[in-house]
Amino acid sequence: MKELRSIWWSRGSVVIIDQRLLPKKLKYLRIRTAKEMAKAIKDMAIRGAPAIGVAAAMGLALTAYRCKARNREVFLKRLRRSAEILRATRPTAVNLFWAIERIMKIAEESETVEEIRKNVINEALKMAEEDVETNKKLGRNGAKLIKDGDKILTHCNAGALATVGYGTVLGVIRAAVEQGKSIMVYACETRPKLQGARLTVWELMRDGIKVKLITDNMAAFLMQRGEIDKVIVGADRIIAKTGHVINKIGTLSHAIAAKFYNIPFYIAAPFSSIDFEHNLDEIVIEERDPREVLYVGKERIAPKGTEVWNPAFDITPPELISGIITERGVYRPEELKELSSGAGGRGE
Amino acid sequence: MKELRSIWWSRGSVVIIDQRLLPKKLKYLRIRTAKEMAKAIKDMAIRGAPAIGVAAAMGLALTAYRCKARNREVFLKRLRRSAEILRATRPTAVNLFWAIERIMKIAEESETVEEIRKNVINEALKMAEEDVETNKKLGRNGAKLIKDGDKILTHCNAGALATVGYGTVLGVIRAAVEQGKSIMVYACETRPKLQGARLTVWELMRDGIKVKLITDNMAAFLMQRGEIDKVIVGADRIIAKTGHVINKIGTLSHAIAAKFYNIPFYIAAPFSSIDFEHNLDEIVIEERDPREVLYVGKERIAPKGTEVWNPAFDITPPELISGIITERGVYRPEELKELSSGAGGRGE
C-alpha cells in the first residue's frame, strides 16, 4: 500500500486529508490561501505538531505563489500578514512558530520578488520532505529500544497523519515492525476528539499492524496487569530548559501510571518540537470549545447548561520521562538544556 | 425539589428510572417480573452497586408477589430460579449477591407460602428504605472530612441514581452542602458509558450543587494544578481481607495520580459493598460488549473491525486509599479484615 501522506503541494495549491472525517470518510481538502490553511489548522482538519508546522509553511508558500505584488516590500508585507494569521491559529505546538520563522527568514533574506516566491515555495516543499526523512531516522533510533513481542501503549495520534508521513510514535513502531519485530499497540481513544480511536487505529489497521482500542481510563489497569511493556507518546512542545513535555491531554495521567508500575515512558518527537527559548510558565495551554467535550459527533453527552473545562494539552514533568526519541538520538530530558537547535547531536 | 429515587415498589410492580436515557429523557420503566428486572440490570437501565442490590431484592419480591404456587417447595423453587437469573446479570458488584442472599435466607426461613410472600416483599421494601438511611449516615460520616471550599473530584456516578436515593459519594457531598459548606465538584465523564457526564452532572445540577465536567484524562492535570482537594469515588466490591477496591474503570488511574500529588483519595460505600469472604483473585472483572467503546449513542468512533478491550471495573490497591467512608464510620483499608459484616463498627 502507498505510504500515507497527510499534506502535499499540488500545482499551486495544497491538498490535505480532512482528518475530522476519518475514519468514516477519506476526503481531501484543496487549500488555496494562507487564510484557508489557518482555518484548516484551527478547526483541526489537519493536526499534530509536525504536520501543522509544515501546513503553516505551505500556507506561506500559497501566499508567495498567489501574491501579485511586484514591489519587494509589499510582497514581504503580504507574507508577514499571512504569517500573523497562521501564528494565531493554535498557541501550544512549537513547530508552528518554528516553521513560520524558518520560512520568513528565507523570505526576508531573498532579494527580489521572484527569488522570495521561489525560495519560500522551495523551502516549504523541502520541509515537507525533511519531515518524512526526520521521522524515518527518529523511527530507527526509537526502534532500537523496542523488543520483539513488545506491547506498546500510545495516546492520541503521533502517526503519519500528525506529520507529513511515517509518523513519530508510529514511526518508531513502523521501524520496529520493518525490522521484523512483532508489536502489539494499545491505542487510547483520546477524548475529547478521539484521535486515537479515529486516526491511530485507522493508520495501524491500514498498515496491518496489530492494534487494540481502549478508553483512556483503562491504561492504568492494563499496566497493573503487566500488559504494557512501554509507553510512547508524541510532543507538542518540549521545554529544553527544564525537560517538561507538553502533549495531548491525558499524557500526564499515563506518565504517572507508568512510573507507578515501573514501565518505561518515552516521548517521540522531531528536534523541531524542542523549544530552546521559553520557560514553561511562558507557554499557553490552549483551551478549546466546551462543545468538543459535550458532543461526540451529533450525540450530546451531558445536560444543557453543563460547565466544562477543556484544555487541549497537559504537562509531563521530566522525572516521569525515560527518554526523548529524536532524529538525532535519544536524550534524557535533563540533557536537552545542554543542546541547542543548531547542534549536531548524537546518534544518526 | 423532591428527593431523587432510582427505584420503588408500586402496587405489585417496580418502577425504575431508565438511566440509559438520561440526561436527554427522564423516563420510568415499570418492571413486573424478576426476568424483566434481570434484563434491566444487565442492560444497565439501573446500575450502581447499591441500586442493583435493591433491584435484585425487588426482583425476588416480584416473583413472590406473582407466584401462584400453593406448595411451599414449589414456591421456593420459583424464587431460587429467579435468584439464579438475577445472579447471572453482572458478576462484579458484591451487593447483588449480598441482597439476593439476604432475601433468600428470609424466604427459606419462612414457614408457609403466605409468609414467604409477605416476608420477601417486606424485606425488599425494608432494604430500599435502609439504603437511603445508610447513605444519609454515610454522608454525615464523610462530610466531616470535607472542608468549606473543597474542590472534589469524582468518577462515574455514586449518587442517588446508583443507590435507592441520596447516594454514597454524592451523599457525602450532599451532607457537606447541607452543613453549609461550599463545594465544587469535578465530574469525570467516565467512558465508555459516560455515567459521570450523563448522571452525576444531571443529579448535581438538579440539586443546585456546583459541578464542572471533564474528560477522564484531564483529572491528573487538574491535580497538578492544585485544583483538587479530595477525590471520592464509590465501590462495587471491597475485598476486606486485603483492602483492595473494585470500582468503575478509571478509578485506579485517579488513585495513582492522587497519590502522586498527595491528594486524599476516599472510597464511599455502604457496608454491604464489603466482601468479607473472597480473595481478590476469586473476583470476576466484568468485560462488556466492545460496542460500548465503539459507539457513543449512534456515533461510531473507530474503523470497522477495530479490536477493543472493555473491562467495566478496575482494582485499586489499599496503599492508594486514604479511607473508606461507610455508614458505620471511616476505615483504613487494612482495618477491614478485623471487622465482619455483623460487627457494629465505629461511628454512627
PDB file of N, CA and C in Angstrom, chain A residues 23-24 189 191 194 197-198 201-202 205 212-213 216-218 220-222 224-225 249-250 252-253 256 260-261 296-311 313-315 320, chain B residues 23-24 189 191 194 197-198 201-202 205 212-213 216-218 220-222 224-225 249-250 252-253 256 260-261 296-311 313-315 320:
ATOM      1  N   PRO A  23     -12.515   8.018  10.825  1.00  0.00           N
ATOM      2  CA  PRO A  23     -12.278   7.012   9.785  1.00  0.00           C
ATOM      3  C   PRO A  23     -13.467   6.796   8.850  1.00  0.00           C
ATOM      4  N   LYS A  24     -14.525   7.593   9.020  1.00  0.00           N
ATOM      5  CA  LYS A  24     -15.718   7.359   8.199  1.00  0.00           C
ATOM      6  C   LYS A  24     -15.466   7.638   6.730  1.00  0.00           C
ATOM      7  N   GLU A 189      -8.185   5.966  23.173  1.00  0.00           N
ATOM      8  CA  GLU A 189      -9.097   6.660  22.260  1.00  0.00           C
ATOM      9  C   GLU A 189      -8.837   8.174  22.193  1.00  0.00           C
ATOM     10  N   ARG A 191      -9.991  11.125  24.376  1.00  0.00           N
ATOM     11  CA  ARG A 191     -11.023  12.132  24.485  1.00  0.00           C
ATOM     12  C   ARG A 191     -10.392  13.502  24.666  1.00  0.00           C
ATOM     13  N   LEU A 194     -10.846  12.176  20.166  1.00  0.00           N
ATOM     14  CA  LEU A 194     -10.784  10.768  19.743  1.00  0.00           C
ATOM     15  C   LEU A 194      -9.792  10.494  18.619  1.00  0.00           C
ATOM     16  N   ALA A 197      -8.771   6.731  18.620  1.00  0.00           N
ATOM     17  CA  ALA A 197      -9.773   5.815  18.060  1.00  0.00           C
ATOM     18  C   ALA A 197      -9.943   6.033  16.562  1.00  0.00           C
ATOM     19  N   ARG A 198      -9.956   7.298  16.158  1.00  0.00           N
ATOM     20  CA  ARG A 198     -10.274   7.617  14.770  1.00  0.00           C
ATOM     21  C   ARG A 198      -9.065   7.483  13.848  1.00  0.00           C
ATOM     22  N   VAL A 201      -5.871   4.043  15.204  1.00  0.00           N
ATOM     23  CA  VAL A 201      -6.389   2.710  14.871  1.00  0.00           C
ATOM     24  C   VAL A 201      -6.480   2.561  13.350  1.00  0.00           C
ATOM     25  N   TRP A 202      -6.967   3.573  12.677  1.00  0.00           N
ATOM     26  CA  TRP A 202      -7.121   3.556  11.213  1.00  0.00           C
ATOM     27  C   TRP A 202      -5.768   3.391  10.523  1.00  0.00           C
ATOM     28  N   MET A 205      -4.274  -0.170  11.303  1.00  0.00           N
ATOM     29  CA  MET A 205      -5.010  -1.221  10.588  1.00  0.00           C
ATOM     30  C   MET A 205      -4.670  -1.187   9.097  1.00  0.00           C
ATOM     31  N   LYS A 212      -5.157  -2.606  19.445  1.00  0.00           N
ATOM     32  CA  LYS A 212      -6.382  -2.768  20.219  1.00  0.00           C
ATOM     33  C   LYS A 212      -6.744  -1.415  20.819  1.00  0.00           C
ATOM     34  N   LEU A 213      -8.025  -1.092  20.757  1.00  0.00           N
ATOM     35  CA  LEU A 213      -8.520   0.199  21.243  1.00  0.00           C
ATOM     36  C   LEU A 213      -8.982   0.082  22.690  1.00  0.00           C
ATOM     37  N   ASP A 216      -9.278   5.930  27.478  1.00  0.00           N
ATOM     38  CA  ASP A 216      -8.082   6.458  28.143  1.00  0.00           C
ATOM     39  C   ASP A 216      -7.945   5.945  29.574  1.00  0.00           C
ATOM     40  N   ASN A 217      -9.094   5.781  30.230  1.00  0.00           N
ATOM     41  CA  ASN A 217      -9.055   5.424  31.653  1.00  0.00           C
ATOM     42  C   ASN A 217      -8.771   3.941  31.910  1.00  0.00           C
ATOM     43  N   MET A 218      -8.567   3.167  30.860  1.00  0.00           N
ATOM     44  CA  MET A 218      -8.231   1.744  31.029  1.00  0.00           C
ATOM     45  C   MET A 218      -6.716   1.506  31.065  1.00  0.00           C
ATOM     46  N   ALA A 220      -4.162   2.477  32.954  1.00  0.00           N
ATOM     47  CA  ALA A 220      -3.509   2.109  34.220  1.00  0.00           C
ATOM     48  C   ALA A 220      -3.806   0.654  34.584  1.00  0.00           C
ATOM     49  N   PHE A 221      -5.013   0.217  34.295  1.00  0.00           N
ATOM     50  CA  PHE A 221      -5.398  -1.161  34.621  1.00  0.00           C
ATOM     51  C   PHE A 221      -4.611  -2.163  33.757  1.00  0.00           C
ATOM     52  N   LEU A 222      -4.392  -1.798  32.488  1.00  0.00           N
ATOM     53  CA  LEU A 222      -3.543  -2.635  31.623  1.00  0.00           C
ATOM     54  C   LEU A 222      -2.124  -2.720  32.190  1.00  0.00           C
ATOM     55  N   GLN A 224      -1.222  -2.331  35.336  1.00  0.00           N
ATOM     56  CA  GLN A 224      -1.275  -3.145  36.560  1.00  0.00           C
ATOM     57  C   GLN A 224      -1.225  -4.623  36.228  1.00  0.00           C
ATOM     58  N   ARG A 225      -1.864  -5.005  35.126  1.00  0.00           N
ATOM     59  CA  ARG A 225      -1.915  -6.407  34.729  1.00  0.00           C
ATOM     60  C   ARG A 225      -0.649  -6.873  34.014  1.00  0.00           C
ATOM     61  N   ILE A 249      -3.753  16.244  26.034  1.00  0.00           N
ATOM     62  CA  ILE A 249      -4.358  15.996  27.340  1.00  0.00           C
ATOM     63  C   ILE A 249      -4.523  14.476  27.564  1.00  0.00           C
ATOM     64  N   GLY A 250      -4.100  14.022  28.721  1.00  0.00           N
ATOM     65  CA  GLY A 250      -4.156  12.593  29.040  1.00  0.00           C
ATOM     66  C   GLY A 250      -2.769  11.982  29.136  1.00  0.00           C
ATOM     67  N   LEU A 252      -0.118  13.094  30.790  1.00  0.00           N
ATOM     68  CA  LEU A 252       0.368  13.131  32.172  1.00  0.00           C
ATOM     69  C   LEU A 252      -0.130  11.934  32.972  1.00  0.00           C
ATOM     70  N   SER A 253      -1.401  11.642  32.811  1.00  0.00           N
ATOM     71  CA  SER A 253      -2.011  10.530  33.528  1.00  0.00           C
ATOM     72  C   SER A 253      -1.313   9.202  33.201  1.00  0.00           C
ATOM     73  N   ILE A 256       2.252   9.193  34.860  1.00  0.00           N
ATOM     74  CA  ILE A 256       2.231   8.912  36.307  1.00  0.00           C
ATOM     75  C   ILE A 256       2.004   7.417  36.544  1.00  0.00           C
ATOM     76  N   PHE A 260       4.452   4.591  38.296  1.00  0.00           N
ATOM     77  CA  PHE A 260       3.970   3.768  39.424  1.00  0.00           C
ATOM     78  C   PHE A 260       4.223   2.286  39.172  1.00  0.00           C
ATOM     79  N   TYR A 261       4.094   1.878  37.916  1.00  0.00           N
ATOM     80  CA  TYR A 261       4.292   0.460  37.581  1.00  0.00           C
ATOM     81  C   TYR A 261       5.664   0.193  36.949  1.00  0.00           C
ATOM     82  N   VAL A 296     -20.201  14.101  20.991  1.00  0.00           N
ATOM     83  CA  VAL A 296     -19.414  13.183  20.168  1.00  0.00           C
ATOM     84  C   VAL A 296     -20.194  13.092  18.865  1.00  0.00           C
ATOM     85  N   GLY A 297     -19.643  13.677  17.810  1.00  0.00           N
ATOM     86  CA  GLY A 297     -20.417  13.813  16.582  1.00  0.00           C
ATOM     87  C   GLY A 297     -21.676  14.609  16.903  1.00  0.00           C
ATOM     88  N   LYS A 298     -22.832  14.018  16.602  1.00  0.00           N
ATOM     89  CA  LYS A 298     -24.081  14.734  16.872  1.00  0.00           C
ATOM     90  C   LYS A 298     -24.680  14.364  18.219  1.00  0.00           C
ATOM     91  N   GLU A 299     -24.034  13.415  18.925  1.00  0.00           N
ATOM     92  CA  GLU A 299     -24.581  12.961  20.205  1.00  0.00           C
ATOM     93  C   GLU A 299     -24.151  13.882  21.338  1.00  0.00           C
ATOM     94  N   ARG A 300     -25.115  14.462  22.016  1.00  0.00           N
ATOM     95  CA  ARG A 300     -24.793  15.264  23.195  1.00  0.00           C
ATOM     96  C   ARG A 300     -24.722  14.336  24.403  1.00  0.00           C
ATOM     97  N   ILE A 301     -23.680  14.526  25.246  1.00  0.00           N
ATOM     98  CA  ILE A 301     -23.459  13.560  26.328  1.00  0.00           C
ATOM     99  C   ILE A 301     -23.767  14.097  27.721  1.00  0.00           C
ATOM    100  N   ALA A 302     -24.106  15.373  27.842  1.00  0.00           N
ATOM    101  CA  ALA A 302     -24.350  15.934  29.177  1.00  0.00           C
ATOM    102  C   ALA A 302     -25.501  16.932  29.099  1.00  0.00           C
ATOM    103  N   PRO A 303     -26.097  17.259  30.269  1.00  0.00           N
ATOM    104  CA  PRO A 303     -27.266  18.150  30.252  1.00  0.00           C
ATOM    105  C   PRO A 303     -26.959  19.528  29.680  1.00  0.00           C
ATOM    106  N   LYS A 304     -27.996  20.188  29.210  1.00  0.00           N
ATOM    107  CA  LYS A 304     -27.890  21.591  28.789  1.00  0.00           C
ATOM    108  C   LYS A 304     -27.377  22.409  29.966  1.00  0.00           C
ATOM    109  N   GLY A 305     -26.487  23.327  29.664  1.00  0.00           N
ATOM    110  CA  GLY A 305     -26.000  24.217  30.720  1.00  0.00           C
ATOM    111  C   GLY A 305     -24.802  23.671  31.482  1.00  0.00           C
ATOM    112  N   THR A 306     -24.331  22.479  31.110  1.00  0.00           N
ATOM    113  CA  THR A 306     -23.178  21.886  31.792  1.00  0.00           C
ATOM    114  C   THR A 306     -21.928  22.738  31.594  1.00  0.00           C
ATOM    115  N   GLU A 307     -21.237  23.004  32.695  1.00  0.00           N
ATOM    116  CA  GLU A 307     -19.945  23.695  32.602  1.00  0.00           C
ATOM    117  C   GLU A 307     -18.843  22.700  32.310  1.00  0.00           C
ATOM    118  N   VAL A 308     -17.890  23.112  31.504  1.00  0.00           N
ATOM    119  CA  VAL A 308     -16.843  22.200  31.039  1.00  0.00           C
ATOM    120  C   VAL A 308     -15.480  22.881  31.130  1.00  0.00           C
ATOM    121  N   TRP A 309     -14.464  22.111  31.455  1.00  0.00           N
ATOM    122  CA  TRP A 309     -13.068  22.558  31.293  1.00  0.00           C
ATOM    123  C   TRP A 309     -12.450  21.721  30.194  1.00  0.00           C
ATOM    124  N   ASN A 310     -11.877  22.342  29.179  1.00  0.00           N
ATOM    125  CA  ASN A 310     -11.387  21.597  28.024  1.00  0.00           C
ATOM    126  C   ASN A 310      -9.988  22.024  27.567  1.00  0.00           C
ATOM    127  N   PRO A 311      -8.973  21.719  28.386  1.00  0.00           N
ATOM    128  CA  PRO A 311      -7.598  22.001  27.952  1.00  0.00           C
ATOM    129  C   PRO A 311      -7.180  20.976  26.902  1.00  0.00           C
ATOM    130  N   PHE A 313      -4.053  20.227  26.074  1.00  0.00           N
ATOM    131  CA  PHE A 313      -2.748  19.627  26.377  1.00  0.00           C
ATOM    132  C   PHE A 313      -2.540  19.558  27.873  1.00  0.00           C
ATOM    133  N   ASP A 314      -1.585  18.736  28.286  1.00  0.00           N
ATOM    134  CA  ASP A 314      -1.135  18.790  29.670  1.00  0.00           C
ATOM    135  C   ASP A 314       0.388  18.788  29.702  1.00  0.00           C
ATOM    136  N   ILE A 315       0.938  18.819  30.896  1.00  0.00           N
ATOM    137  CA  ILE A 315       2.391  18.996  31.062  1.00  0.00           C
ATOM    138  C   ILE A 315       2.953  17.821  31.854  1.00  0.00           C
ATOM    139  N   LEU A 320       9.226  11.922  35.064  1.00  0.00           N
ATOM    140  CA  LEU A 320       8.386  10.807  34.611  1.00  0.00           C
ATOM    141  C   LEU A 320       8.800  10.292  33.229  1.00  0.00           C
TER     142      LEU A 320
ATOM    143  N   PRO B  23     -29.126  12.173  30.213  1.00  0.00           N
ATOM    144  CA  PRO B  23     -29.987  13.265  30.690  1.00  0.00           C
ATOM    145  C   PRO B  23     -31.034  13.724  29.667  1.00  0.00           C
ATOM    146  N   LYS B  24     -31.081  13.039  28.519  1.00  0.00           N
ATOM    147  CA  LYS B  24     -32.000  13.509  27.472  1.00  0.00           C
ATOM    148  C   LYS B  24     -33.462  13.363  27.889  1.00  0.00           C
ATOM    149  N   GLU B 189     -16.213  12.325  33.068  1.00  0.00           N
ATOM    150  CA  GLU B 189     -17.306  11.856  32.214  1.00  0.00           C
ATOM    151  C   GLU B 189     -17.516  10.338  32.315  1.00  0.00           C
ATOM    152  N   ARG B 191     -15.866   7.320  30.589  1.00  0.00           N
ATOM    153  CA  ARG B 191     -16.001   6.453  29.418  1.00  0.00           C
ATOM    154  C   ARG B 191     -15.918   5.003  29.868  1.00  0.00           C
ATOM    155  N   LEU B 194     -20.232   6.866  30.176  1.00  0.00           N
ATOM    156  CA  LEU B 194     -20.475   8.284  30.441  1.00  0.00           C
ATOM    157  C   LEU B 194     -21.426   8.568  31.603  1.00  0.00           C
ATOM    158  N   ALA B 197     -20.848  12.136  33.010  1.00  0.00           N
ATOM    159  CA  ALA B 197     -21.404  13.226  32.194  1.00  0.00           C
ATOM    160  C   ALA B 197     -22.931  13.196  32.208  1.00  0.00           C
ATOM    161  N   ARG B 198     -23.473  11.992  32.105  1.00  0.00           N
ATOM    162  CA  ARG B 198     -24.921  11.874  31.940  1.00  0.00           C
ATOM    163  C   ARG B 198     -25.661  11.948  33.278  1.00  0.00           C
ATOM    164  N   VAL B 201     -23.524  14.788  36.603  1.00  0.00           N
ATOM    165  CA  VAL B 201     -23.753  16.205  36.294  1.00  0.00           C
ATOM    166  C   VAL B 201     -25.247  16.532  36.429  1.00  0.00           C
ATOM    167  N   TRP B 202     -26.081  15.651  35.921  1.00  0.00           N
ATOM    168  CA  TRP B 202     -27.534  15.857  35.971  1.00  0.00           C
ATOM    169  C   TRP B 202     -28.036  15.930  37.410  1.00  0.00           C
ATOM    170  N   MET B 205     -26.657  19.180  39.155  1.00  0.00           N
ATOM    171  CA  MET B 205     -27.324  20.385  38.651  1.00  0.00           C
ATOM    172  C   MET B 205     -28.760  20.456  39.180  1.00  0.00           C
ATOM    173  N   LYS B 212     -18.466  20.806  37.464  1.00  0.00           N
ATOM    174  CA  LYS B 212     -17.829  21.039  36.175  1.00  0.00           C
ATOM    175  C   LYS B 212     -17.446  19.685  35.585  1.00  0.00           C
ATOM    176  N   LEU B 213     -17.697  19.536  34.311  1.00  0.00           N
ATOM    177  CA  LEU B 213     -17.435  18.267  33.620  1.00  0.00           C
ATOM    178  C   LEU B 213     -16.047  18.289  32.988  1.00  0.00           C
ATOM    179  N   ASP B 216     -12.087  12.029  31.432  1.00  0.00           N
ATOM    180  CA  ASP B 216     -11.354  11.294  32.470  1.00  0.00           C
ATOM    181  C   ASP B 216      -9.864  11.630  32.463  1.00  0.00           C
ATOM    182  N   ASN B 217      -9.324  11.857  31.269  1.00  0.00           N
ATOM    183  CA  ASN B 217      -7.878  12.056  31.143  1.00  0.00           C
ATOM    184  C   ASN B 217      -7.408  13.459  31.546  1.00  0.00           C
ATOM    185  N   MET B 218      -8.327  14.315  31.982  1.00  0.00           N
ATOM    186  CA  MET B 218      -7.958  15.656  32.454  1.00  0.00           C
ATOM    187  C   MET B 218      -7.712  15.693  33.960  1.00  0.00           C
ATOM    188  N   ALA B 220      -5.661  14.211  36.120  1.00  0.00           N
ATOM    189  CA  ALA B 220      -4.295  14.356  36.637  1.00  0.00           C
ATOM    190  C   ALA B 220      -3.794  15.788  36.454  1.00  0.00           C
ATOM    191  N   PHE B 221      -4.178  16.409  35.346  1.00  0.00           N
ATOM    192  CA  PHE B 221      -3.734  17.777  35.066  1.00  0.00           C
ATOM    193  C   PHE B 221      -4.357  18.759  36.066  1.00  0.00           C
ATOM    194  N   LEU B 222      -5.622  18.518  36.420  1.00  0.00           N
ATOM    195  CA  LEU B 222      -6.277  19.329  37.452  1.00  0.00           C
ATOM    196  C   LEU B 222      -5.547  19.189  38.778  1.00  0.00           C
ATOM    197  N   GLN B 224      -2.384  18.343  39.217  1.00  0.00           N
ATOM    198  CA  GLN B 224      -1.085  19.014  39.095  1.00  0.00           C
ATOM    199  C   GLN B 224      -1.224  20.509  39.351  1.00  0.00           C
ATOM    200  N   ARG B 225      -2.343  21.062  38.903  1.00  0.00           N
ATOM    201  CA  ARG B 225      -2.564  22.499  39.057  1.00  0.00           C
ATOM    202  C   ARG B 225      -3.058  22.882  40.442  1.00  0.00           C
ATOM    203  N   ILE B 249     -14.112   1.326  35.955  1.00  0.00           N
ATOM    204  CA  ILE B 249     -12.864   1.509  35.209  1.00  0.00           C
ATOM    205  C   ILE B 249     -12.485   3.003  35.190  1.00  0.00           C
ATOM    206  N   GLY B 250     -11.226   3.269  35.485  1.00  0.00           N
ATOM    207  CA  GLY B 250     -10.761   4.656  35.553  1.00  0.00           C
ATOM    208  C   GLY B 250     -10.419   5.076  36.971  1.00  0.00           C
ATOM    209  N   LEU B 252      -8.614   3.480  39.251  1.00  0.00           N
ATOM    210  CA  LEU B 252      -7.200   3.232  39.548  1.00  0.00           C
ATOM    211  C   LEU B 252      -6.324   4.397  39.086  1.00  0.00           C
ATOM    212  N   SER B 253      -6.588   4.858  37.884  1.00  0.00           N
ATOM    213  CA  SER B 253      -5.829   5.950  37.303  1.00  0.00           C
ATOM    214  C   SER B 253      -5.911   7.207  38.189  1.00  0.00           C
ATOM    215  N   ILE B 256      -3.850   6.601  41.480  1.00  0.00           N
ATOM    216  CA  ILE B 256      -2.400   6.722  41.294  1.00  0.00           C
ATOM    217  C   ILE B 256      -2.006   8.197  41.198  1.00  0.00           C
ATOM    218  N   PHE B 260       0.346  10.499  43.678  1.00  0.00           N
ATOM    219  CA  PHE B 260       1.496  11.241  43.140  1.00  0.00           C
ATOM    220  C   PHE B 260       1.460  12.708  43.581  1.00  0.00           C
ATOM    221  N   TYR B 261       0.249  13.257  43.669  1.00  0.00           N
ATOM    222  CA  TYR B 261       0.119  14.659  44.060  1.00  0.00           C
ATOM    223  C   TYR B 261      -0.301  14.836  45.525  1.00  0.00           C
ATOM    224  N   VAL B 296     -20.774   6.033  20.631  1.00  0.00           N
ATOM    225  CA  VAL B 296     -21.376   6.932  21.610  1.00  0.00           C
ATOM    226  C   VAL B 296     -22.737   7.264  21.026  1.00  0.00           C
ATOM    227  N   GLY B 297     -23.774   6.746  21.651  1.00  0.00           N
ATOM    228  CA  GLY B 297     -25.095   6.833  21.040  1.00  0.00           C
ATOM    229  C   GLY B 297     -25.045   6.160  19.679  1.00  0.00           C
ATOM    230  N   LYS B 298     -25.404   6.910  18.647  1.00  0.00           N
ATOM    231  CA  LYS B 298     -25.379   6.337  17.295  1.00  0.00           C
ATOM    232  C   LYS B 298     -24.074   6.624  16.560  1.00  0.00           C
ATOM    233  N   GLU B 299     -23.197   7.410  17.183  1.00  0.00           N
ATOM    234  CA  GLU B 299     -21.935   7.786  16.528  1.00  0.00           C
ATOM    235  C   GLU B 299     -20.882   6.697  16.707  1.00  0.00           C
ATOM    236  N   ARG B 300     -20.399   6.153  15.606  1.00  0.00           N
ATOM    237  CA  ARG B 300     -19.296   5.207  15.676  1.00  0.00           C
ATOM    238  C   ARG B 300     -17.982   5.980  15.704  1.00  0.00           C
ATOM    239  N   ILE B 301     -17.053   5.569  16.580  1.00  0.00           N
ATOM    240  CA  ILE B 301     -15.846   6.390  16.766  1.00  0.00           C
ATOM    241  C   ILE B 301     -14.581   5.741  16.215  1.00  0.00           C
ATOM    242  N   ALA B 302     -14.644   4.509  15.735  1.00  0.00           N
ATOM    243  CA  ALA B 302     -13.429   3.838  15.252  1.00  0.00           C
ATOM    244  C   ALA B 302     -13.767   3.007  14.021  1.00  0.00           C
ATOM    245  N   PRO B 303     -12.723   2.629  13.246  1.00  0.00           N
ATOM    246  CA  PRO B 303     -12.975   1.901  11.994  1.00  0.00           C
ATOM    247  C   PRO B 303     -13.693   0.563  12.223  1.00  0.00           C
ATOM    248  N   LYS B 304     -14.352   0.083  11.189  1.00  0.00           N
ATOM    249  CA  LYS B 304     -14.930  -1.268  11.196  1.00  0.00           C
ATOM    250  C   LYS B 304     -13.815  -2.262  11.474  1.00  0.00           C
ATOM    251  N   GLY B 305     -14.108  -3.248  12.277  1.00  0.00           N
ATOM    252  CA  GLY B 305     -13.121  -4.298  12.527  1.00  0.00           C
ATOM    253  C   GLY B 305     -12.163  -3.989  13.666  1.00  0.00           C
ATOM    254  N   THR B 306     -12.336  -2.831  14.308  1.00  0.00           N
ATOM    255  CA  THR B 306     -11.454  -2.457  15.424  1.00  0.00           C
ATOM    256  C   THR B 306     -11.604  -3.424  16.590  1.00  0.00           C
ATOM    257  N   GLU B 307     -10.465  -3.907  17.102  1.00  0.00           N
ATOM    258  CA  GLU B 307     -10.492  -4.732  18.311  1.00  0.00           C
ATOM    259  C   GLU B 307     -10.527  -3.838  19.544  1.00  0.00           C
ATOM    260  N   VAL B 308     -11.243  -4.291  20.558  1.00  0.00           N
ATOM    261  CA  VAL B 308     -11.467  -3.469  21.752  1.00  0.00           C
ATOM    262  C   VAL B 308     -11.300  -4.313  23.012  1.00  0.00           C
ATOM    263  N   TRP B 309     -10.775  -3.711  24.054  1.00  0.00           N
ATOM    264  CA  TRP B 309     -10.821  -4.321  25.390  1.00  0.00           C
ATOM    265  C   TRP B 309     -11.725  -3.446  26.240  1.00  0.00           C
ATOM    266  N   ASN B 310     -12.726  -4.014  26.874  1.00  0.00           N
ATOM    267  CA  ASN B 310     -13.720  -3.212  27.587  1.00  0.00           C
ATOM    268  C   ASN B 310     -14.050  -3.750  28.984  1.00  0.00           C
ATOM    269  N   PRO B 311     -13.086  -3.669  29.905  1.00  0.00           N
ATOM    270  CA  PRO B 311     -13.388  -4.073  31.282  1.00  0.00           C
ATOM    271  C   PRO B 311     -14.245  -3.003  31.948  1.00  0.00           C
ATOM    272  N   PHE B 313     -14.599  -2.576  35.208  1.00  0.00           N
ATOM    273  CA  PHE B 313     -14.070  -2.165  36.516  1.00  0.00           C
ATOM    274  C   PHE B 313     -12.563  -2.280  36.535  1.00  0.00           C
ATOM    275  N   ASP B 314     -11.944  -1.640  37.523  1.00  0.00           N
ATOM    276  CA  ASP B 314     -10.531  -1.894  37.780  1.00  0.00           C
ATOM    277  C   ASP B 314     -10.323  -2.081  39.276  1.00  0.00           C
ATOM    278  N   ILE B 315      -9.085  -2.316  39.662  1.00  0.00           N
ATOM    279  CA  ILE B 315      -8.776  -2.688  41.048  1.00  0.00           C
ATOM    280  C   ILE B 315      -7.790  -1.680  41.622  1.00  0.00           C
ATOM    281  N   LEU B 320      -3.166   3.028  48.017  1.00  0.00           N
ATOM    282  CA  LEU B 320      -3.579   4.284  47.373  1.00  0.00           C
ATOM    283  C   LEU B 320      -4.819   4.890  48.023  1.00  0.00           C
TER     284      LEU B 320
END
